[in-house]
CSV table of C-alpha atoms in Angstrom, one decimal:
chain,number,residue,atom,x,y,z
V,8,PHE,CA,10.8,61.2,2.4
V,9,PHE,CA,8.3,58.5,3.1
V,10,GLY,CA,10.8,55.7,3.2
V,11,ALA,CA,9.0,52.4,2.5
V,12,VAL,CA,10.1,50.6,5.6
V,13,ARG,CA,9.3,53.6,7.9
V,14,VAL,CA,5.9,54.2,6.4
V,15,TYR,CA,5.0,50.6,6.5
V,16,LEU,CA,6.0,50.1,10.2
V,17,GLU,CA,4.3,53.3,11.3
V,18,ASP,CA,1.1,52.2,9.6
V,19,ARG,CA,1.3,48.8,11.2
V,20,PHE,CA,2.4,50.0,14.6
V,21,PRO,CA,1.0,53.6,15.2
V,22,LEU,CA,2.8,54.0,18.5
V,23,LEU,CA,6.1,54.2,16.7
V,24,LYS,CA,5.3,57.7,15.6
V,25,PHE,CA,6.0,58.8,19.2
V,26,LEU,CA,9.7,57.8,18.9
V,27,PRO,CA,12.3,60.5,18.4
V,28,ASP,CA,12.6,61.5,14.7
V,29,PHE,CA,16.3,60.5,14.6
V,30,VAL,CA,15.3,57.0,15.5
V,31,LEU,CA,12.7,56.8,12.8
V,32,ARG,CA,15.1,58.3,10.2
V,33,SER,CA,17.4,55.4,10.7
V,34,LEU,CA,14.7,53.2,9.0
V,35,ASP,CA,15.2,55.3,5.8
V,36,SER,CA,18.9,54.4,5.5
V,37,PRO,CA,20.0,53.0,2.2
V,38,PRO,CA,21.1,49.6,3.6
V,39,ILE,CA,17.7,49.0,5.2
V,40,LEU,CA,15.8,50.0,2.1
V,41,ASP,CA,18.1,47.9,-0.1
V,42,PHE,CA,17.6,44.9,2.2
V,43,ALA,CA,13.8,45.3,2.1
V,44,ALA,CA,13.8,45.7,-1.7
V,45,SER,CA,15.9,42.5,-2.1
V,46,LYS,CA,13.3,40.5,-0.2
V,47,ALA,CA,10.3,42.0,-2.0
V,48,GLY,CA,7.9,40.2,-4.3
V,49,SER,CA,5.2,42.1,-6.1
V,50,THR,CA,3.9,45.4,-4.7
V,51,ARG,CA,0.5,44.2,-3.5
V,52,ALA,CA,-2.6,46.3,-3.0
V,53,ALA,CA,-4.3,43.7,-0.8
V,54,GLY,CA,-3.6,44.5,2.8
V,55,HIS,CA,-2.5,48.1,2.1
V,56,GLU,CA,-5.8,49.7,1.7
V,57,ALA,CA,-5.7,51.6,5.0
V,58,MET,CA,-2.2,52.8,4.2
V,59,THR,CA,-3.4,54.1,0.8
V,60,VAL,CA,-6.0,56.1,2.6
V,61,SER,CA,-3.5,57.4,5.1
V,62,MET,CA,-1.3,58.7,2.3
V,63,LEU,CA,-4.2,60.3,0.6
V,64,GLU,CA,-5.3,62.1,3.8
V,65,GLY,CA,-2.0,64.1,4.0
V,66,THR,CA,-1.8,66.5,6.9
V,67,ALA,CA,-5.2,65.4,8.1
V,68,GLY,CA,-4.2,61.8,8.5
V,69,PRO,CA,-1.8,59.7,10.6
V,70,MET,CA,1.2,60.6,8.5
V,71,ALA,CA,0.8,64.4,9.1
V,72,ARG,CA,4.4,64.7,10.5
V,73,GLU,CA,5.9,63.2,7.3
V,74,PHE,CA,4.0,65.5,5.1
V,75,GLU,CA,4.9,68.6,7.1
V,76,ARG,CA,8.6,67.6,7.1
V,77,MET,CA,8.6,67.1,3.4
V,78,VAL,CA,6.8,70.4,2.5
V,79,LYS,CA,9.0,72.5,4.8
V,80,TRP,CA,12.1,71.0,3.3
V,81,VAL,CA,10.9,71.6,-0.3
V,82,ARG,CA,9.9,75.2,0.4
V,83,ALA,CA,13.2,75.9,2.1
V,84,HIS,CA,15.5,74.3,-0.5
V,85,VAL,CA,13.7,74.3,-3.8
V,86,GLU,CA,11.2,77.1,-4.0
V,87,PRO,CA,9.2,75.4,-6.8
V,88,ASP,CA,7.2,77.4,-9.3
V,89,ALA,CA,4.8,74.4,-9.4
V,90,VAL,CA,4.4,70.9,-8.1
V,91,PHE,CA,3.5,68.0,-10.4
V,92,LEU,CA,2.2,64.8,-8.8
V,93,SER,CA,2.7,61.6,-10.8
V,94,ASN,CA,-0.5,59.9,-9.6
V,95,ALA,CA,-3.7,60.6,-7.6
V,96,PHE,CA,-2.5,58.6,-4.6
V,97,LEU,CA,-0.2,61.5,-3.9
V,98,LEU,CA,-3.0,64.0,-3.5
V,99,GLY,CA,-2.1,64.2,0.2
V,100,VAL,CA,1.0,66.1,-1.0
V,101,ALA,CA,-1.3,68.7,-2.7
V,102,GLN,CA,-3.2,69.2,0.5
V,103,ALA,CA,0.1,69.7,2.4
V,104,PHE,CA,1.3,72.3,0.0
V,105,LYS,CA,-2.0,74.2,0.2
V,106,THR,CA,-1.9,74.0,4.0
V,107,TYR,CA,1.6,75.7,4.1
V,108,GLY,CA,1.5,78.0,1.1
V,109,THR,CA,0.0,78.8,-2.3
V,110,THR,CA,2.3,76.8,-4.6
V,111,PRO,CA,0.2,75.6,-7.6
V,112,VAL,CA,-0.2,71.9,-7.8
V,113,ALA,CA,-1.0,69.6,-10.8
V,114,CYS,CA,-1.8,65.9,-10.5
V,115,ILE,CA,-1.5,63.5,-13.4
V,116,ALA,CA,-4.0,60.6,-13.0
V,117,GLN,CA,-2.8,57.4,-14.6
V,118,ASP,CA,-3.9,53.8,-13.9
V,119,GLU,CA,-4.9,54.2,-10.2
V,120,HIS,CA,-7.7,51.7,-10.9
V,121,THR,CA,-5.2,48.8,-11.3
V,122,TRP,CA,-4.2,49.3,-7.6
V,123,VAL,CA,-7.7,50.0,-6.2
V,124,ASP,CA,-9.3,47.1,-8.1
V,125,ALA,CA,-6.7,44.7,-6.6
V,126,GLY,CA,-7.6,45.7,-3.1
V,127,ALA,CA,-10.4,44.6,-0.8
V,128,PRO,CA,-13.8,45.2,-2.4
V,129,GLU,CA,-15.2,46.8,0.8
V,130,MET,CA,-12.4,49.4,0.7
V,131,GLN,CA,-12.5,50.4,-2.9
V,132,SER,CA,-15.3,53.0,-2.6
V,133,THR,CA,-13.5,54.5,0.4
V,134,ILE,CA,-10.3,55.0,-1.6
V,135,TRP,CA,-12.1,56.5,-4.5
V,136,GLN,CA,-14.1,58.8,-2.3
V,137,THR,CA,-10.9,60.0,-0.5
V,138,ILE,CA,-9.3,60.7,-3.9
V,139,ALA,CA,-12.3,62.7,-5.0
V,140,ARG,CA,-12.3,64.7,-1.7
V,141,GLN,CA,-8.6,65.4,-1.9
V,142,SER,CA,-8.7,66.3,-5.6
V,143,VAL,CA,-9.9,69.8,-4.7
V,144,HIS,CA,-6.4,70.6,-3.4
V,145,ALA,CA,-4.9,70.2,-6.9
V,146,ASP,CA,-5.2,73.2,-9.1
V,147,VAL,CA,-5.5,71.0,-12.2
V,148,LEU,CA,-6.1,67.3,-12.8
V,149,LEU,CA,-4.5,65.9,-15.9
V,150,SER,CA,-4.7,62.6,-17.7
V,151,VAL,CA,-2.7,61.1,-20.7
V,152,SER,CA,-5.8,59.8,-22.5
V,153,SER,CA,-9.5,60.7,-22.9
V,154,TRP,CA,-10.5,57.2,-22.0
V,155,TYR,CA,-8.8,57.3,-18.7
V,156,ALA,CA,-10.1,60.8,-17.9
V,157,SER,CA,-13.6,59.5,-18.3
V,158,HIS,CA,-12.8,56.3,-16.4
V,159,MET,CA,-11.3,58.3,-13.5
V,160,SER,CA,-14.2,60.7,-13.4
V,161,ARG,CA,-16.7,57.9,-13.1
V,162,ALA,CA,-14.7,56.2,-10.4
V,163,MET,CA,-14.5,59.5,-8.4
V,164,GLY,CA,-18.2,60.1,-8.8
V,165,SER,CA,-17.9,62.7,-11.6
V,166,PRO,CA,-16.1,65.5,-9.7
V,167,SER,CA,-17.3,69.0,-10.3
V,168,ARG,CA,-13.9,69.9,-11.9
V,169,GLY,CA,-13.0,68.1,-15.1
V,170,ILE,CA,-9.8,66.3,-16.0
V,171,SER,CA,-7.7,67.9,-18.8
V,172,VAL,CA,-6.1,65.5,-21.3
V,173,ILE,CA,-2.5,66.1,-22.4
V,174,PRO,CA,-0.8,63.7,-24.8
V,175,PHE,CA,2.1,61.7,-23.2
V,176,GLY,CA,5.4,62.4,-24.8
V,177,VAL,CA,9.0,61.2,-25.0
V,178,ASP,CA,12.2,62.8,-26.2
V,179,PRO,CA,12.5,61.7,-29.9
V,180,ALA,CA,16.3,62.4,-29.9
V,181,ARG,CA,16.9,59.6,-27.4
V,182,TYR,CA,15.5,56.9,-29.6
V,183,ALA,CA,17.2,55.3,-32.6
V,184,GLY,CA,15.2,54.1,-35.5
V,185,SER,CA,14.6,50.3,-36.1
V,186,SER,CA,17.5,48.6,-37.9
V,187,GLY,CA,14.9,47.1,-40.3
V,188,THR,CA,16.6,43.7,-40.0
V,189,THR,CA,15.2,40.9,-42.1
V,190,ASP,CA,15.6,38.7,-39.0
V,191,HIS,CA,12.0,39.5,-37.9
V,192,ARG,CA,11.7,40.1,-34.2
V,193,LEU,CA,8.5,40.3,-32.1
V,194,GLY,CA,9.2,42.4,-29.0
V,195,PHE,CA,7.6,42.7,-25.6
V,196,LEU,CA,8.6,45.7,-23.4
V,197,SER,CA,7.1,45.7,-19.9
V,198,ARG,CA,7.3,43.8,-16.7
V,199,LEU,CA,7.5,40.1,-17.5
V,200,SER,CA,4.4,39.1,-15.7
V,201,HIS,CA,1.0,37.5,-16.3
V,202,ASP,CA,-0.5,40.8,-15.3
V,203,THR,CA,1.1,42.5,-18.4
V,204,GLY,CA,0.2,39.7,-20.9
V,205,ILE,CA,3.5,37.9,-21.3
V,206,GLU,CA,1.7,34.5,-21.3
V,207,THR,CA,-0.7,35.7,-24.0
V,208,LEU,CA,2.2,36.8,-26.1
V,209,VAL,CA,4.1,33.6,-25.7
V,210,HIS,CA,1.0,31.6,-26.6
V,211,GLY,CA,0.4,33.8,-29.7
V,212,TYR,CA,4.0,33.4,-30.7
V,213,SER,CA,3.8,29.6,-30.4
V,214,ILE,CA,0.7,29.6,-32.6
V,215,LEU,CA,2.6,31.6,-35.3
V,216,ARG,CA,5.5,29.2,-35.1
V,217,SER,CA,3.2,26.2,-35.4
V,218,ARG,CA,1.7,27.7,-38.7
V,219,ASN,CA,5.3,27.9,-40.0
V,220,THR,CA,4.4,31.1,-41.8
V,221,SER,CA,7.3,33.0,-40.3
V,222,PRO,CA,10.1,30.5,-39.7
V,223,GLU,CA,12.6,33.3,-39.1
V,224,LEU,CA,10.5,35.1,-36.4
V,225,ALA,CA,12.2,35.4,-33.0
V,226,LEU,CA,10.8,36.6,-29.7
V,227,SER,CA,12.6,39.4,-27.8
V,228,LEU,CA,11.8,40.4,-24.3
V,229,CYS,CA,12.8,43.4,-22.2
V,230,GLY,CA,11.5,44.0,-18.7
V,231,GLY,CA,12.0,43.2,-15.0
V,232,PHE,CA,10.3,40.7,-12.9
V,233,THR,CA,9.9,39.9,-9.2
V,234,GLN,CA,10.0,36.7,-7.1
V,235,ASP,CA,6.3,36.4,-7.5
V,236,ASP,CA,6.6,36.4,-11.3
V,237,THR,CA,9.4,33.8,-11.5
V,238,PRO,CA,7.5,30.4,-11.4
V,239,ARG,CA,5.0,31.3,-14.2
V,240,LEU,CA,7.6,33.2,-16.2
V,241,GLU,CA,10.0,30.2,-16.3
V,242,VAL,CA,7.1,28.1,-17.7
V,243,SER,CA,6.4,30.7,-20.4
V,244,LEU,CA,10.0,31.0,-21.4
V,245,ALA,CA,10.4,27.3,-21.6
V,246,LYS,CA,7.4,27.1,-23.9
V,247,ALA,CA,8.7,29.9,-26.1
V,248,ARG,CA,12.1,28.4,-26.4
V,249,GLY,CA,10.5,25.1,-27.4
V,250,CYS,CA,9.1,26.6,-30.5
V,251,GLY,CA,11.5,29.3,-31.6
V,252,ARG,CA,14.4,31.6,-30.7
V,253,VAL,CA,14.1,33.8,-27.6
V,254,HIS,CA,16.2,36.8,-26.8
V,255,THR,CA,16.1,38.4,-23.3
V,256,ALA,CA,17.5,41.9,-23.0
V,257,GLN,CA,19.7,42.9,-20.1
V,258,GLY,CA,18.5,45.9,-18.0
V,259,PHE,CA,15.4,48.0,-18.3
V,260,GLY,CA,16.9,51.6,-18.2
V,261,LEU,CA,16.5,54.1,-21.0
V,262,ALA,CA,19.6,52.9,-22.8
V,263,ALA,CA,18.6,49.3,-22.6
V,264,ARG,CA,15.1,50.1,-23.9
V,265,THR,CA,16.2,52.2,-26.8
V,266,ASN,CA,18.8,49.5,-27.9
V,267,PHE,CA,16.1,46.8,-27.6
V,268,LEU,CA,13.5,48.7,-29.6
V,269,SER,CA,16.0,49.4,-32.4
V,270,THR,CA,16.2,45.6,-33.1
V,271,LEU,CA,12.4,45.0,-33.4
V,272,SER,CA,10.1,44.5,-36.3
V,273,VAL,CA,6.9,44.8,-34.2
V,274,LEU,CA,6.0,45.3,-30.6
V,275,SER,CA,3.1,43.8,-28.6
V,276,VAL,CA,2.2,44.0,-24.9
V,277,PRO,CA,-1.2,42.3,-24.7
V,278,SER,CA,-2.0,43.4,-21.2
V,279,PRO,CA,-5.2,41.8,-19.8
V,280,VAL,CA,-5.8,45.0,-17.8
V,281,ARG,CA,-7.1,48.2,-19.5
V,282,LEU,CA,-4.4,50.9,-19.2
V,283,ALA,CA,-4.5,54.7,-19.5
V,284,LEU,CA,-2.0,54.7,-22.3
V,285,GLY,CA,1.1,52.4,-22.4
V,286,THR,CA,4.4,54.3,-22.4
V,287,PHE,CA,6.0,51.4,-24.4
V,288,ILE,CA,3.7,52.2,-27.3
V,289,VAL,CA,5.0,55.8,-27.6
V,290,GLU,CA,8.6,54.6,-27.2
V,291,ALA,CA,8.0,52.1,-30.0
V,292,PHE,CA,6.7,54.8,-32.2
V,293,ALA,CA,9.7,57.0,-31.5
V,294,SER,CA,11.9,54.0,-32.6
V,295,GLY,CA,9.9,53.5,-35.8
V,296,VAL,CA,8.4,50.3,-34.6
V,297,PRO,CA,4.7,49.5,-35.2
V,298,VAL,CA,2.6,47.9,-32.5
V,299,VAL,CA,-0.1,45.3,-32.3
V,300,GLN,CA,-2.3,45.9,-29.2
V,301,PRO,CA,-5.7,44.8,-27.8
V,302,ASP,CA,-8.6,47.0,-28.8
V,303,GLU,CA,-9.1,48.2,-25.2
V,304,GLY,CA,-8.7,51.3,-23.0
V,305,GLY,CA,-6.0,53.8,-23.8
V,306,PHE,CA,-4.5,51.4,-26.4
V,307,SER,CA,-7.5,51.9,-28.7
V,308,GLU,CA,-7.4,55.7,-28.4
V,309,LEU,CA,-3.6,56.0,-29.1
V,310,VAL,CA,-3.4,53.5,-32.0
V,311,ARG,CA,-6.4,54.9,-33.7
V,312,ALA,CA,-5.3,58.5,-33.3
V,313,THR,CA,-1.8,57.8,-34.7
V,314,GLY,CA,-2.2,54.9,-37.2
V,315,GLY,CA,0.9,53.5,-35.7
V,316,GLY,CA,-0.2,49.9,-35.4
V,317,VAL,CA,-3.0,47.4,-35.5
V,318,LEU,CA,-5.7,46.7,-32.9
V,319,TYR,CA,-7.3,43.3,-32.4
V,320,SER,CA,-10.2,41.9,-30.4
V,321,PRO,CA,-10.8,39.8,-28.4
V,322,ASN,CA,-7.6,39.8,-26.4
V,323,THR,CA,-6.8,36.1,-27.0
V,324,PRO,CA,-3.7,34.4,-28.2
V,325,GLU,CA,-5.5,33.3,-31.4
V,326,ALA,CA,-6.6,36.8,-32.3
V,327,LEU,CA,-3.2,38.2,-31.4
V,328,ALA,CA,-1.5,35.6,-33.7
V,329,ASP,CA,-3.8,36.5,-36.6
V,330,ALA,CA,-3.0,40.2,-36.2
V,331,LEU,CA,0.7,39.6,-35.9
V,332,GLN,CA,0.8,37.3,-38.9
V,333,GLU,CA,-0.9,39.8,-41.1
V,334,LEU,CA,1.5,42.6,-40.1
V,335,ILE,CA,4.7,40.6,-40.1
V,336,GLU,CA,4.1,39.1,-43.6
V,337,ASP,CA,3.1,42.5,-45.1
V,338,GLN,CA,6.3,44.7,-45.1
V,339,HIS,CA,4.6,47.6,-46.9
V,340,THR,CA,1.8,47.8,-44.3
V,341,ARG,CA,4.3,47.4,-41.5
V,342,GLU,CA,6.4,50.3,-42.8
V,343,LYS,CA,3.3,52.4,-43.2
V,344,HIS,CA,2.3,52.0,-39.6
V,345,ALA,CA,5.9,52.6,-38.5
V,346,LYS,CA,6.1,55.9,-40.4
V,347,ARG,CA,2.8,57.1,-39.0
V,348,GLY,CA,3.8,56.3,-35.4
V,349,TYR,CA,7.1,58.1,-35.8
V,350,GLU,CA,5.4,61.1,-37.3
V,351,ALA,CA,2.9,61.2,-34.4
V,352,VAL,CA,5.8,61.4,-31.9
V,353,SER,CA,7.5,64.1,-33.9
V,354,GLU,CA,4.3,66.2,-34.1
V,355,VAL,CA,2.3,65.4,-30.9
V,356,TYR,CA,3.6,62.7,-28.6
V,357,ASN,CA,6.9,64.3,-27.6
V,358,ASN,CA,8.3,65.8,-24.4
V,359,THR,CA,8.2,69.4,-25.6
V,360,ALA,CA,4.5,69.3,-26.6
V,361,MET,CA,3.6,67.5,-23.3
V,362,ALA,CA,5.5,70.2,-21.3
V,363,SER,CA,3.8,73.0,-23.1
V,364,ALA,CA,0.3,71.4,-22.7
V,365,ALA,CA,0.9,70.9,-19.0
V,366,VAL,CA,2.1,74.5,-18.4
V,367,GLU,CA,-0.9,75.8,-20.4
V,368,ALA,CA,-3.3,73.7,-18.3
V,369,LEU,CA,-1.8,74.9,-15.1
V,370,ALA,CA,-1.8,78.5,-16.2
V,371,GLY,CA,-5.5,78.3,-17.0
V,372,ALA,CA,-6.5,76.7,-13.8
């Protein structure tokens, strides 16, 4: 449902919605979607503000037919006990389910601000107001950190119903512990982009290498990138290779990530954007790998709550290099943080605890 090509064209050319459904369905065919994906750069917010609002409006907006089709299919084939929406931009789905039945709906708010803030300034308040208005159709609003729950509430204009916080969790059984190799490796696990801090990490790594305090330190990278990222990424990789060893992992699926994490001594993703949490942090904890993160947003909350790493400020290459050097050269402290992070996942930040918290929140709505 909501094939990218079809939704995009219907948004740009509204008269297309009057074509027979079998014609429009052809736009959702795998060959067309694969072709579009192969030509894509970044997913850009700029220029798609109106489509964002259209998706939020659900059955009351221009995509009403798509929402109706989806809900009817789900109710006929799945009969869900509940519906969980992965972000607030899908609140139009909540409205559609409430229009056609009483299925309880939960919505997990996470990092919507990164999309809204990248859009046209004159549309940002409209999007937040639409999110706030549509949020009444969700039986419960959830967030993975207290920081983001507060941030989201302010952006929505402090809705009357609060946002419940449930710790994000992974399945610990899927992650192997770090190999503890003496060949120190500094890891980065995210999209290889300026927006996620890859350039800051490379600069910090080059500073460490120039100090010659960790001559065996290598840089390991795992993450995808788009055509938009390539020019700046090539410059960063050339800089990193000029001052030390660089390893680039193949793939970004779960198996690739777990294998990658098992080789690291420490992980750092110095994102210049404040994020709700950072899944990569919990995955690192599950692998027994400590983290070094900017003292900002959800990073601060998670690292302080667990003791699984080190926070630094400001988010500059120099401050990052200082924090990394201290942790890399002190094996005892590194192992202490790794143990605390692993214990936090075993006790709190795991999939079973997250599922229980989500069910409890929905039952109490």
